Short mmCIF file of C-alpha atoms and ligand atoms in Angstrom, two decimals:
data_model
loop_
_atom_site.label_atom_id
_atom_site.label_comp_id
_atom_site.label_asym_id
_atom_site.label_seq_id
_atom_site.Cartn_x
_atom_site.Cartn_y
_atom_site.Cartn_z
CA UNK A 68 18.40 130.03 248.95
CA UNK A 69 20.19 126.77 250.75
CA UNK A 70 18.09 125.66 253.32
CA UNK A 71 20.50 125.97 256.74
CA UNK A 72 21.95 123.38 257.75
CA UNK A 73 23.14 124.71 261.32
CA UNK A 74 22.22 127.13 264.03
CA UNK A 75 23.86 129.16 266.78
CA UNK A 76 27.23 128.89 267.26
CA UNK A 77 28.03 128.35 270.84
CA UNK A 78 28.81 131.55 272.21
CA UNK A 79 32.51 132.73 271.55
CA UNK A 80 34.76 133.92 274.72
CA UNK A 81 36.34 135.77 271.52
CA UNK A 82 35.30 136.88 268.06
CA UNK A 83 37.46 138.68 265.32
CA UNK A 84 35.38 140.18 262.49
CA UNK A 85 37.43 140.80 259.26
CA UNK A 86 35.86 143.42 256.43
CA UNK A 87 37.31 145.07 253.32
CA UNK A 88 35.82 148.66 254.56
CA UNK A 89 34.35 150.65 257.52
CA UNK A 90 30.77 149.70 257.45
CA UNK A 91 30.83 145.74 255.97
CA UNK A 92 31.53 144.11 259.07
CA UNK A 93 27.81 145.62 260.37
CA UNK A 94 26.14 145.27 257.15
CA UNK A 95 27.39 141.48 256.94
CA UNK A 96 27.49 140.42 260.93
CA UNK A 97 26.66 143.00 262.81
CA UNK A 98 23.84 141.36 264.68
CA UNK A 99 25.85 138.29 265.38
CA UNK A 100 28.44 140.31 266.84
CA UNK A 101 26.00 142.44 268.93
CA UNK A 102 24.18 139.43 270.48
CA UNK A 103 27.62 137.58 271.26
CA UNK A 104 28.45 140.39 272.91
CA UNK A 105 25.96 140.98 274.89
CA UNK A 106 26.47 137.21 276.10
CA UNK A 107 29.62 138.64 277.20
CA UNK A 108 31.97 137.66 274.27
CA UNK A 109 35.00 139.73 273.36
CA UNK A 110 34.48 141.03 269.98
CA UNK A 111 37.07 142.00 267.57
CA UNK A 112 37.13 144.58 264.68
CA UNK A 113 39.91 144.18 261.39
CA UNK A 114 39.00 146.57 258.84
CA UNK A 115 41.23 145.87 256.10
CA UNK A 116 41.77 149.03 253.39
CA UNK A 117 41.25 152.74 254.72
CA UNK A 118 37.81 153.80 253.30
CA UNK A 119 39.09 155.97 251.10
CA UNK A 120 36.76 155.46 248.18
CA UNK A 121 33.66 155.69 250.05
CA UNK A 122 32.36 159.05 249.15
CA UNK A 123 30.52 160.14 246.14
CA UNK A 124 32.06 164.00 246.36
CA UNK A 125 34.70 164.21 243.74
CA UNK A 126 36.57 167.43 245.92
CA UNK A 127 36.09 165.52 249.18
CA UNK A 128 39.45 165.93 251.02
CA UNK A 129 40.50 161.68 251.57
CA UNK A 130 42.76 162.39 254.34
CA UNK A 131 39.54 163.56 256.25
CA UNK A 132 37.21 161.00 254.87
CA UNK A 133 39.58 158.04 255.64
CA UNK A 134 40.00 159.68 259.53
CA UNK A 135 36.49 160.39 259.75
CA UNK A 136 35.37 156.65 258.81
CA UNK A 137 38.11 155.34 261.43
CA UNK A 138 36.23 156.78 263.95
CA UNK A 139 32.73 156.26 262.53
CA UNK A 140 34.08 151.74 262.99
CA UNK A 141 35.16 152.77 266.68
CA UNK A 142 32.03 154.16 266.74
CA UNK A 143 30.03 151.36 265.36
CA UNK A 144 31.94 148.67 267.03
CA UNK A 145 31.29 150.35 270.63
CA UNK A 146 27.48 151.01 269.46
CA UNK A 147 27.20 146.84 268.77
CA UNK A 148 28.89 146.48 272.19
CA UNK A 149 31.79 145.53 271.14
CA UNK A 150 34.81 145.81 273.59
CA UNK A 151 37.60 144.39 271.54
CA UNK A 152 40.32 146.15 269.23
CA UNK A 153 38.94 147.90 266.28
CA UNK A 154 42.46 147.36 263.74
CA UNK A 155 42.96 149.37 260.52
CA UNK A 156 45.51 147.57 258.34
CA UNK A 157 44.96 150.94 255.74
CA UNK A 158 45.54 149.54 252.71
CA UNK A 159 44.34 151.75 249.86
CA UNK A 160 40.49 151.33 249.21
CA UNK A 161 39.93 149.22 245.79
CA UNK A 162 43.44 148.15 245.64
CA UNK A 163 44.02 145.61 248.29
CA UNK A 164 45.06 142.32 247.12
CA UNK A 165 45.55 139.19 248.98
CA UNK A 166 49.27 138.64 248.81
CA UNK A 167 52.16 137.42 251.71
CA UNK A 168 52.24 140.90 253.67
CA UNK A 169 48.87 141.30 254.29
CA UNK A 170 48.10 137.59 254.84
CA UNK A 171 51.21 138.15 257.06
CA UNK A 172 49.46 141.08 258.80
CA UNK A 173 46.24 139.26 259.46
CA UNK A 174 47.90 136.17 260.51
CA UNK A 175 49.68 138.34 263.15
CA UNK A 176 46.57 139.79 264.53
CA UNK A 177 44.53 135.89 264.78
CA UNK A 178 47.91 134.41 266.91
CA UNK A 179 47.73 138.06 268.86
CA UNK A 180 43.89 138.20 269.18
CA UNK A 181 43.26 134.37 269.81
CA UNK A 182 39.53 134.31 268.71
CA UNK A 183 37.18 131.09 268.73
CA UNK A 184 35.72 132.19 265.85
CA UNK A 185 36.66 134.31 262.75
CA UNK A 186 33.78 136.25 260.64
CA UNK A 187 34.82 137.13 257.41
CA UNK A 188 33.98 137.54 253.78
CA UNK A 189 33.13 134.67 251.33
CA UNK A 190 36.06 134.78 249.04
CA UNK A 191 34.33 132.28 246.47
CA UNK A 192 31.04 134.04 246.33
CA UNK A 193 30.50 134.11 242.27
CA UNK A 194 29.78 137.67 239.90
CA UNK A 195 30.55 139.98 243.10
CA UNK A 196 32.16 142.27 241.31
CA UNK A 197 34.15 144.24 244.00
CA UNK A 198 37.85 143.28 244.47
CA UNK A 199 38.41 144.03 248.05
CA UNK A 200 35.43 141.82 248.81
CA UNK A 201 37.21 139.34 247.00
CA UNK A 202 40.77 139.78 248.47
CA UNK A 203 39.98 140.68 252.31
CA UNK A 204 37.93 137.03 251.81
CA UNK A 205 40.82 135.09 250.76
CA UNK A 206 42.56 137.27 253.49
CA UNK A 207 40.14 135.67 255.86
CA UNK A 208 40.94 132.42 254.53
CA UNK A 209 44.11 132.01 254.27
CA UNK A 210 45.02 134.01 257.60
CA UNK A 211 43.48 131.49 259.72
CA UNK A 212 45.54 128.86 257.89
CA UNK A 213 48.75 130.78 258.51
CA UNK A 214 47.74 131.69 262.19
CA UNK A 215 47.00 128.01 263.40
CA UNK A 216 50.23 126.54 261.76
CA UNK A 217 53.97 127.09 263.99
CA UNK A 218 56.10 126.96 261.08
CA UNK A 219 54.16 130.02 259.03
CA UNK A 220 55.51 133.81 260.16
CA UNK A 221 57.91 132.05 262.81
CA UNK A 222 59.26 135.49 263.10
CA UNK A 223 56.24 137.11 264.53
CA UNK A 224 57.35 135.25 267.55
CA UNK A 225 53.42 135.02 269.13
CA UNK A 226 52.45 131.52 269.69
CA UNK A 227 50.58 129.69 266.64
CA UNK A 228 46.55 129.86 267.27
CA UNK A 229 43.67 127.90 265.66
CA UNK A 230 40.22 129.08 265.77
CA UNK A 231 37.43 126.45 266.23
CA UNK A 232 34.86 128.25 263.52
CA UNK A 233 35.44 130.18 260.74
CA UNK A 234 32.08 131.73 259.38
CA UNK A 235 31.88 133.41 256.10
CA UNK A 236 29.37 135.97 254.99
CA UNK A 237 27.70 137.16 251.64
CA UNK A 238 28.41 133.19 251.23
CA UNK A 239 27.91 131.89 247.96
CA UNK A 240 26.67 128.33 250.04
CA UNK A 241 25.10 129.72 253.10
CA UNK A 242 24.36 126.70 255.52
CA UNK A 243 24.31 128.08 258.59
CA UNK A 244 22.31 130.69 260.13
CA UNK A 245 22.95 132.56 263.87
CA UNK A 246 19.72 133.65 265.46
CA UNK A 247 19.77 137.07 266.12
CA UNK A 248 16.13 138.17 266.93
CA UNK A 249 16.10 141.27 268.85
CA UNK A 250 19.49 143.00 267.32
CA UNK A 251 17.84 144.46 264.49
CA UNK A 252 18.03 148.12 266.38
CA UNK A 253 21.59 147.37 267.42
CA UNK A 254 22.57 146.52 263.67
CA UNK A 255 20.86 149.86 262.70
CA UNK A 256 22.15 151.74 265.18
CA UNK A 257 25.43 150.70 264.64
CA UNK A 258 25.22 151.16 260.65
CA UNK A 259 24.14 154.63 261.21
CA UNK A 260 27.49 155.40 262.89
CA UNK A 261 28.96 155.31 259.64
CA UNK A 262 27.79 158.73 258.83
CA UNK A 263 29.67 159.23 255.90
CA UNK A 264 28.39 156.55 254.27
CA UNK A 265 24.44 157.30 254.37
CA UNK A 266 24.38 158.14 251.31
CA UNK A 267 26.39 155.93 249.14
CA UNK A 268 25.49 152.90 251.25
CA UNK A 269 22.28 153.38 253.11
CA UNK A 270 21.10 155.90 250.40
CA UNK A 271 19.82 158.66 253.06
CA UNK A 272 20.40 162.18 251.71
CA UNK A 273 21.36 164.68 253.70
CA UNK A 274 18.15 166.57 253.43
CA UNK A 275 15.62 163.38 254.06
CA UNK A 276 12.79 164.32 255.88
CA UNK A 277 12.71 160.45 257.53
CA UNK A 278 11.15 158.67 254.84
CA UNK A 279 14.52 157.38 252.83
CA UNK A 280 15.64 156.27 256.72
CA UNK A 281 12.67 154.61 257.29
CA UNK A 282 13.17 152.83 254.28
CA UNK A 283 16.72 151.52 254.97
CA UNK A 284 15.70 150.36 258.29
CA UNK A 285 12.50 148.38 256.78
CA UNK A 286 15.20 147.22 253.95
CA UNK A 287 17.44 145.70 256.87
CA UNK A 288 15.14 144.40 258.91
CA UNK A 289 13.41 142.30 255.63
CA UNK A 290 17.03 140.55 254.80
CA UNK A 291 16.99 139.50 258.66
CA UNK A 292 13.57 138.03 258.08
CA UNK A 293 14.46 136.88 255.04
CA UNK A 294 17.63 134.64 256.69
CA UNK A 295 16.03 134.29 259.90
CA UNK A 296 13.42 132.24 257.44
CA UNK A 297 15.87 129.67 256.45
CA UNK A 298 16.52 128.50 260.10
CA UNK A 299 13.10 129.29 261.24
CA UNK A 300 13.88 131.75 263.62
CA UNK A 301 12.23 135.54 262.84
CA UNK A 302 15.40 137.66 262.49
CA UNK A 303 19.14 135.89 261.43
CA UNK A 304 22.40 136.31 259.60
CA UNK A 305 23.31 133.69 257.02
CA UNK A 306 26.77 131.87 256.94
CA UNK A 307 29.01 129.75 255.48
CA UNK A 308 30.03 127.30 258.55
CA UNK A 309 33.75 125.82 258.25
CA UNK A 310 34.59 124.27 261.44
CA UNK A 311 37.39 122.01 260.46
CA UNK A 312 40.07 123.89 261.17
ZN1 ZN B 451 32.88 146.78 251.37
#
């Protein structure tokens, strides 16, 4: 893995986290976001598509599922500390695509939300194979660039705003890594809100005695080791750091 280059962001006043699904903006950053908030930063939910895949059930009734993880973010985002919006833009799960209304959409909610820093995903990250990862990256990307610019969306009529740091995650170059020793419980805690996705993502059966939850929480705690290593710190979240804006 790149060594990191950079550490520790200065703390944001605001922070707006953008994810493809309920549950990758706490797999990906959700220590970060805990620790900035508990330094008394704003943080900021986007969830792109509406969950609707997540479930291995083939009779599972969607309409429930998609409500149910809606509530599960809140949930999350309130367990990390968050105090910001938590925004659904409920496109369908595995079908979102990075075109002009839904860059519109997320430009709208940068210029509305005015965070310091954006957190999203790595649109350039090579073999990932799933396309929402892909899309709600370029999203990311190419949001920002709409949002600091006056003459993009002139008819959302909200001023133009440019974030100072954009920081992407599952990067395909990480070089920057945000110390976040001491969140591991608040990242788990916060994962686990996403109860309908134990098993598919956390792989926790219904019926586990403790053993297959043990084993997630030993399995999140070694990737925080594991980045924290880079930047010599014991427990971090790798980045890719773009601060020229
Ligand atoms: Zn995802």
């Amino acid at each position: 893995m790149t060594a990191a280059v950079s550490t520790n962001l200065p703390v944001p006043a605001r922070a707006l986290a953008i994810g493809a699904h309920p549950d990758d903006i706490e797999f990906q950053c959700g220590a970060t976001l805990a620790k900035w908030a508990a330094a008394g930063c704003e943080v900021h939910h986007l969830v792109c598509t509406d969950g609707s895949k997540g479930s291995w059930d083939p009779d599972d009734d969607l309409a429930r599922l998609v409500a149910a993880r809606q509530d599960e973010q809140r949930d999350a985002a309130r367990a990390l500390g968050a105090t910001g919006e938590v925004v659904f833009l409920g496109w369908p799960d595995g079908e979102l695509e990075a075109g002009v209304q839904q860059r519109w959409q997320v430009a709208h909610w940068i210029r509305r939300l005015r965070p310091d820093v954006v957190v999203g995903h790595d649109p350039w990250k090579r073999y990932r194979l799933h396309p929402d990862h892909r899309a709600a990256g370029f999203l990311t990307v190419d949001g920002v660039v709409a949002a600091r610019d006056p003459h993009f969306f002139p008819e959302q009529a909200i001023a133009h705003h440019r974030p100072s740091a954009l920081l992407l995650f599952e990067a395909d170059e990480p070089d920057h890594v945000e110390d976040v020793t001491g969140y591991a419980d608040t990242k788990i805690a916060a994962l686990e809100r996403h109860v309908s996705q134990l098993r598919s993502t956390m792989f926790i059966e219904p019926d586990d005695d403790g053993t297959q939850q043990a084993r997630f929480h030993t399995w999140v705690r070694d990737r925080l080791a594991e980045a924290g290593a880079d930047a010599g710190v014991a427990e971090g979240e790798r980045f890719k750091l773009i601060d020229r804006l």
